[in-house]
XYZ file of C-alpha atoms in Angstrom:
428
model
C 17.916 -31.171 -20.884
C 18.068 -28.139 -18.574
C 17.094 -28.972 -15.005
C 13.600 -27.760 -14.013
C 13.031 -25.074 -11.422
C 11.106 -26.835 -8.655
C 8.611 -24.964 -6.502
C 7.088 -25.636 -3.103
C 3.911 -23.600 -2.609
C 2.757 -22.828 0.939
C -0.809 -21.574 0.949
C -3.590 -22.652 -1.386
C -6.004 -19.793 -1.019
C -6.917 -17.471 -3.863
C -3.331 -16.602 -4.796
C -1.853 -20.081 -4.331
C -4.505 -21.636 -6.542
C -3.880 -18.889 -9.108
C -0.198 -19.831 -9.240
C -1.045 -23.500 -9.773
C -3.415 -22.575 -12.599
C -0.805 -20.455 -14.378
C 1.812 -23.220 -14.194
C -0.629 -25.849 -15.408
C -1.999 -23.667 -18.215
C 1.247 -22.125 -19.445
C 3.883 -24.823 -18.828
C 5.224 -24.668 -22.384
C 5.202 -20.875 -22.451
C 7.049 -20.621 -19.131
C 9.707 -23.061 -20.344
C 10.147 -21.196 -23.622
C 10.559 -17.859 -21.858
C 12.854 -19.012 -19.059
C 14.810 -21.697 -20.877
C 13.875 -24.393 -18.370
C 10.723 -26.148 -17.116
C 8.979 -24.615 -14.100
C 7.302 -27.316 -12.027
C 5.606 -27.801 -8.664
C 7.106 -30.468 -6.399
C 4.909 -30.097 -3.316
C 2.258 -27.927 -1.687
C 1.010 -27.143 1.799
C -2.204 -25.698 3.203
C -4.436 -25.952 6.249
C -6.914 -28.377 4.690
C -6.317 -31.246 2.304
C -10.026 -31.844 1.693
C -11.141 -28.363 0.677
C -12.450 -28.133 -2.902
C -10.175 -25.699 -4.736
C -11.332 -26.455 -8.303
C -7.793 -27.272 -9.395
C -6.000 -30.603 -9.780
C -3.380 -31.070 -7.046
C -2.989 -34.840 -7.368
C 0.405 -34.633 -9.074
C 2.035 -32.827 -6.147
C 3.242 -34.096 -2.789
C 1.439 -32.663 0.236
C 3.023 -31.401 3.435
C 0.866 -30.464 6.412
C 3.707 -28.414 7.904
C 4.974 -25.498 5.741
C 8.338 -25.641 7.525
C 8.772 -29.223 6.335
C 7.804 -28.107 2.827
C 10.349 -25.291 2.946
C 13.203 -27.675 3.690
C 12.441 -30.457 1.190
C 15.379 -31.457 -0.978
C 13.258 -31.475 -4.132
C 12.363 -27.769 -4.121
C 14.516 -24.865 -5.277
C 12.102 -22.006 -4.556
C 9.812 -21.684 -1.556
C 6.672 -19.754 -2.579
C 4.997 -18.301 0.519
C 1.426 -17.097 0.024
C 0.015 -17.881 3.473
C 0.167 -14.365 4.916
C 0.809 -13.094 8.423
C 3.823 -11.394 9.943
C 4.482 -14.122 12.516
C 3.869 -17.829 13.008
C 4.048 -20.349 10.144
C 4.838 -17.809 7.431
C 7.851 -16.403 9.275
C 9.044 -19.804 10.540
C 8.821 -21.406 7.100
C 10.506 -18.501 5.324
C 13.414 -18.546 7.760
C 13.664 -22.335 7.415
C 13.731 -22.072 3.624
C 16.608 -19.599 3.722
C 18.581 -21.765 6.150
C 17.987 -24.744 3.834
C 19.411 -22.856 0.858
C 16.156 -22.088 -0.944
C 15.208 -18.911 -2.779
C 11.965 -17.319 -1.581
C 9.110 -15.686 -3.472
C 6.429 -14.168 -1.267
C 3.268 -12.077 -1.450
C 3.468 -11.298 2.275
C 3.824 -7.546 2.807
C 3.257 -7.735 6.572
C 6.105 -10.214 7.015
C 8.577 -8.099 5.063
C 7.410 -4.751 6.455
C 8.184 -5.979 9.964
C 11.014 -8.496 9.455
C 12.322 -7.520 6.024
C 15.749 -6.285 7.103
C 16.580 -9.403 9.106
C 15.278 -11.727 6.390
C 17.188 -9.884 3.670
C 20.432 -10.089 5.637
C 19.896 -13.799 6.299
C 19.206 -14.448 2.619
C 22.367 -12.661 1.531
C 24.516 -14.578 4.019
C 23.043 -17.808 2.637
C 23.505 -16.686 -0.976
C 19.749 -16.746 -1.591
C 17.257 -14.193 -2.919
C 13.880 -12.997 -1.653
C 11.487 -11.612 -4.272
C 8.199 -9.923 -3.360
C 6.588 -8.227 -6.369
C 3.191 -9.654 -5.383
C 3.378 -8.022 -1.939
C 2.926 -4.497 -3.338
C 0.061 -3.331 -5.576
C -0.944 -6.748 -6.904
C -0.315 -7.076 -10.621
C 1.503 -3.738 -11.005
C 5.267 -4.383 -11.489
C 6.304 -1.503 -9.237
C 9.080 -3.371 -7.374
C 10.663 -4.333 -10.690
C 10.297 -0.747 -11.907
C 12.192 0.599 -8.891
C 14.894 -2.073 -8.649
C 15.541 -2.410 -12.381
C 13.949 0.097 -14.751
C 14.638 3.153 -12.574
C 17.909 1.953 -11.039
C 19.751 4.875 -12.668
C 17.563 7.470 -10.942
C 17.725 9.166 -7.598
C 14.117 8.685 -6.493
C 12.612 11.861 -5.087
C 9.080 10.738 -4.219
C 6.904 7.619 -4.141
C 3.177 8.129 -3.983
C 0.094 6.090 -4.644
C -3.240 4.478 -3.940
C -2.236 1.032 -2.703
C -5.422 -0.403 -1.231
C -8.211 -1.129 -3.684
C -10.803 -1.717 -0.972
C -10.406 1.827 0.364
C -10.499 3.282 -3.130
C -13.678 1.308 -3.813
C -15.300 2.673 -0.654
C -14.404 6.296 -1.395
C -15.471 6.211 -5.045
C -18.648 4.291 -4.217
C -19.564 6.882 -1.579
C -19.234 9.627 -4.162
C -20.986 7.834 -7.038
C -23.942 6.594 -4.966
C -24.145 9.413 -2.426
C -23.904 6.897 0.422
C -22.412 7.238 3.886
C -19.129 5.635 4.870
C -20.956 3.198 7.158
C -23.307 2.048 4.377
C -20.521 1.442 1.863
C -18.323 -0.235 4.490
C -21.103 -2.738 5.165
C -21.592 -3.280 1.436
C -17.883 -3.868 0.833
C -17.725 -6.267 3.764
C -20.663 -8.292 2.456
C -19.085 -8.456 -1.009
C -15.887 -9.871 0.503
C -13.753 -6.858 -0.442
C -12.369 -6.401 3.091
C -9.910 -8.476 5.094
C -11.160 -10.685 7.940
C -9.960 -7.807 10.130
C -11.327 -4.825 8.137
C -9.092 -2.409 10.047
C -6.158 -3.723 7.999
C -7.841 -2.133 4.982
C -9.798 0.897 6.183
C -7.252 1.715 8.882
C -4.540 2.000 6.231
C -2.353 -0.752 7.742
C -2.247 -2.952 4.633
C -1.314 -0.017 2.418
C 1.258 1.239 4.942
C 3.044 -2.127 4.819
C 3.385 -1.657 1.073
C 4.580 1.925 1.379
C 7.292 0.907 3.860
C 8.621 -1.672 1.375
C 8.681 0.794 -1.522
C 10.410 3.393 0.669
C 13.224 0.984 1.420
C 13.871 0.313 -2.257
C 13.453 3.933 -3.347
C 15.699 5.549 -0.738
C 18.142 2.803 0.242
C 16.881 2.664 3.819
C 15.969 -0.114 6.203
C 12.284 -0.991 6.246
C 10.635 0.931 9.069
C 6.901 0.290 9.174
C 6.629 1.750 12.680
C 7.709 5.149 11.317
C 4.780 5.408 8.880
C 2.308 8.117 9.939
C -0.976 6.269 9.731
C -4.561 7.447 9.411
C -7.453 5.493 7.917
C -10.581 6.606 6.078
C -13.106 6.063 8.874
C -13.544 9.791 9.581
C -14.299 10.730 5.956
C -17.936 11.739 5.463
C -20.057 12.053 2.348
C -20.061 15.809 3.027
C -16.249 15.859 2.827
C -16.390 14.075 -0.520
C -19.074 16.385 -1.929
C -17.481 19.567 -0.671
C -14.014 18.563 -1.834
C -15.544 17.890 -5.265
C -17.048 21.392 -5.247
C -13.525 22.746 -4.927
C -12.027 20.525 -7.651
C -10.606 17.677 -5.547
C -11.030 13.961 -4.889
C -10.282 12.263 -1.568
C -7.946 9.248 -1.714
C -6.172 7.122 0.874
C -2.738 8.125 -0.326
C 0.674 6.812 0.586
C 3.548 9.273 0.233
C 7.248 8.744 0.917
C 10.035 11.246 0.357
C 13.494 11.807 1.764
C 14.139 15.344 2.997
C 16.873 17.105 4.900
C 14.959 16.327 8.085
C 14.690 12.612 7.369
C 12.388 10.108 5.725
C 8.744 11.135 5.545
C 6.339 8.193 5.237
C 2.614 8.676 5.630
C -0.526 6.829 4.711
C -3.550 9.062 5.147
C -6.562 10.542 3.377
C -5.420 13.315 1.023
C -7.002 15.554 -1.547
C -5.715 15.356 -5.111
C -6.828 17.405 -8.136
C -9.819 15.733 -9.764
C -8.158 16.041 -13.191
C -4.988 14.202 -12.090
C -4.390 10.485 -12.770
C -4.906 9.736 -9.073
C -8.047 11.853 -8.986
C -9.559 9.874 -11.860
C -8.779 6.476 -10.333
C -11.966 4.499 -9.792
C -13.042 1.364 -7.932
C -10.576 -1.216 -6.677
C -7.726 -0.225 -8.985
C -4.283 0.705 -7.611
C -1.954 3.408 -8.895
C 1.656 4.176 -7.986
C 3.460 7.369 -8.992
C 7.268 7.276 -9.042
C 9.394 10.404 -9.404
C 13.112 10.372 -10.216
C 15.702 12.971 -11.099
C 16.280 11.589 -14.608
C 12.893 10.161 -15.557
C 10.753 12.876 -13.939
C 7.427 11.139 -13.242
C 5.940 7.814 -14.276
C 2.506 6.442 -13.397
C 1.759 2.737 -12.995
C -1.889 1.665 -12.864
C -3.528 -1.741 -12.568
C -5.371 -4.302 -10.446
C -4.106 -4.322 -6.876
C -5.396 -7.710 -5.752
C -7.185 -10.857 -6.846
C -6.210 -14.324 -7.994
C -4.923 -13.500 -11.464
C -3.026 -10.235 -10.850
C -1.302 -11.402 -7.663
C -0.423 -14.835 -9.059
C 0.918 -13.083 -12.141
C 3.258 -11.018 -9.946
C 4.448 -14.155 -8.114
C 5.202 -15.847 -11.413
C 7.141 -12.825 -12.630
C 9.511 -13.322 -9.700
C 9.665 -17.082 -10.273
C 10.582 -16.497 -13.907
C 13.400 -14.127 -12.968
C 14.870 -16.801 -10.699
C 14.454 -19.410 -13.454
C 16.424 -17.117 -15.790
C 19.223 -16.778 -13.257
C 18.586 -13.199 -12.127
C 19.966 -12.575 -8.624
C 18.943 -9.215 -7.153
C 19.252 -7.967 -3.591
C 15.929 -7.968 -1.756
C 15.578 -4.192 -1.551
C 17.644 -3.270 -4.586
C 21.036 -3.100 -2.882
C 22.885 -5.286 -0.345
C 20.965 -5.339 2.926
C 24.063 -4.430 4.952
C 24.311 -1.139 3.038
C 20.755 -0.033 3.814
C 20.890 2.849 6.281
C 18.481 3.464 9.116
C 16.640 6.665 8.251
C 15.622 9.336 10.704
C 11.823 9.580 10.703
C 10.383 12.954 9.687
C 6.800 14.002 10.321
C 5.179 15.740 7.328
C 8.243 17.903 6.819
C 7.329 19.130 3.330
C 4.867 22.075 3.325
C 1.548 21.594 1.528
C -1.855 23.244 1.284
C -4.637 21.829 3.441
C -8.392 21.449 3.204
C -10.160 22.417 6.446
C -13.792 21.720 7.280
C -15.413 22.972 10.451
C -18.788 23.844 11.954
C -18.887 27.464 13.069
C -21.376 28.710 15.637
C -23.744 31.325 14.245
C -22.143 34.232 16.094
C -20.927 37.643 14.893
C -17.211 37.612 14.142
C -16.915 33.831 14.173
C -15.208 33.646 10.795
C -12.868 36.486 11.708
C -11.710 34.599 14.797
C -10.868 31.515 12.726
C -9.006 33.622 10.157
C -7.100 35.314 12.976
C -6.061 31.940 14.447
C -4.750 30.862 11.047
C -2.880 34.132 10.634
C -1.281 33.840 14.070
C 0.038 30.402 13.015
C 1.455 31.889 9.828
C -1.138 30.264 7.555
C -2.767 32.216 4.733
C -6.128 31.395 3.161
C -6.333 30.524 -0.528
C -10.063 29.853 -0.835
C -13.004 29.777 1.506
C -16.621 28.677 1.178
C -19.532 28.877 3.600
C -22.651 26.793 3.074
C -26.223 27.689 3.927
C -27.447 26.400 7.242
C -30.676 26.044 9.135
C -29.521 25.573 12.719
C -27.058 27.128 15.134
C -23.945 26.167 13.164
C -22.737 26.622 9.602
C -20.293 24.427 7.638
C -17.227 26.347 6.463
C -14.516 25.104 4.096
C -11.073 26.632 3.837
C -8.233 25.766 1.471
C -4.954 27.147 2.767
C -1.767 28.060 0.973
C 1.227 25.802 1.660
C 1.987 25.357 5.329
C 3.680 22.906 7.658
C 2.005 20.279 9.799
C 3.427 22.042 12.876
C 1.786 25.338 11.960
C -1.474 23.583 11.170
C -1.476 21.792 14.528
C -0.972 25.163 16.233
C -3.911 26.673 14.351
C -6.191 23.731 15.120
C -5.355 24.030 18.815
C -6.150 27.750 18.683
C -9.502 27.042 17.008
C -10.683 25.355 20.190
C -9.898 28.468 22.190
C -11.966 30.761 19.944
C -15.262 29.473 21.315
C -16.847 29.578 17.846
C -15.899 26.138 16.456
C -18.313 23.301 17.185
C -16.747 19.848 17.384
C -13.399 18.847 15.913
C -12.339 20.387 12.593
C -11.345 18.059 9.759
C -7.942 18.757 8.166
C -6.850 16.918 5.026
C -3.569 17.479 3.229
C -3.653 18.398 -0.465
C -0.989 16.665 -2.539
C 0.410 18.073 -5.784
C 0.380 15.365 -8.444
């Protein structure tokens, strides 16, 4: 009989319990598809007494995940604890040193330490798989490393945080403020213990950094991601963008240009008729563009017990079948360190500002744009009942540098009240 693949699972939260349930429910199916039994040898979590509504009595228990990672009776260390430092990092490194393969859902760990861990795994002859770390149940890592391996990837783009997408679509559907929907999402348990990881774009930026590495053959560089969350988006922005045919999404975009690697996670406008524009609720969507395949769109649940555990098990099954892939799609030593580029590719922008009710105010704003080399595509002014009037402008394609110059000049005109809002418009 073929030897079983033996797992040690560190972390018995939502995802860890989901993995246990899949293995218990589909043992025969997993064996039939991989050609060998897939079993759990031992588990580890913070509390032994917590009620998890799943039978763990058949598995050994280790209080220390590092001890679990080095047990002789496990072949694959499954890390679903989370965190970029501490037990998750220590146990993952210990597993590699002990000759274990690693499957992880930990995007923060890999976004910060991915290069070092990948090199260590290759020296030890081990693999690290992380499908569950990016976009939940969507097999985007597999798509890039396997299905699109014959393509030169030109752009990676997507909505990679379901909580932010829920907030933005809920604001629009219910006509509620950001603050009201944030509180609602927090009460429903949709946000991390530190909500800034979600609404600040950090969680999604971790994912983008990992996809960039695979897509462009570069070392993971989370620190180079331009990062802006959704906290400044108002219900007026959402309504007024809709009036002009757009939806606002927290969008991750990565592309390699002659100036370097552009990685940004920020609110963007997308056409409301596009796949990204029609994305609702907590769903994720990733758009991949390659020279041979053109564009493909992957859509699905970005989090939750079932989808994330499903992604973990996809990696486990590949290891059970004997598949040995480099962590980021090619040997870690060959990954080059990319030069960071800041919004190098020109794009149109949506501008919202409050103009003082003075003669010539609009002309001064138009002049400032013209001096920066920016032309106006569309403009709309709304009725007002006080001393200022809301004005919307959609520009033709321009650079971030030119836009920054224009925004600085706005302040010198004396007719703009407060800080203008500028949101990039992405072609999809």
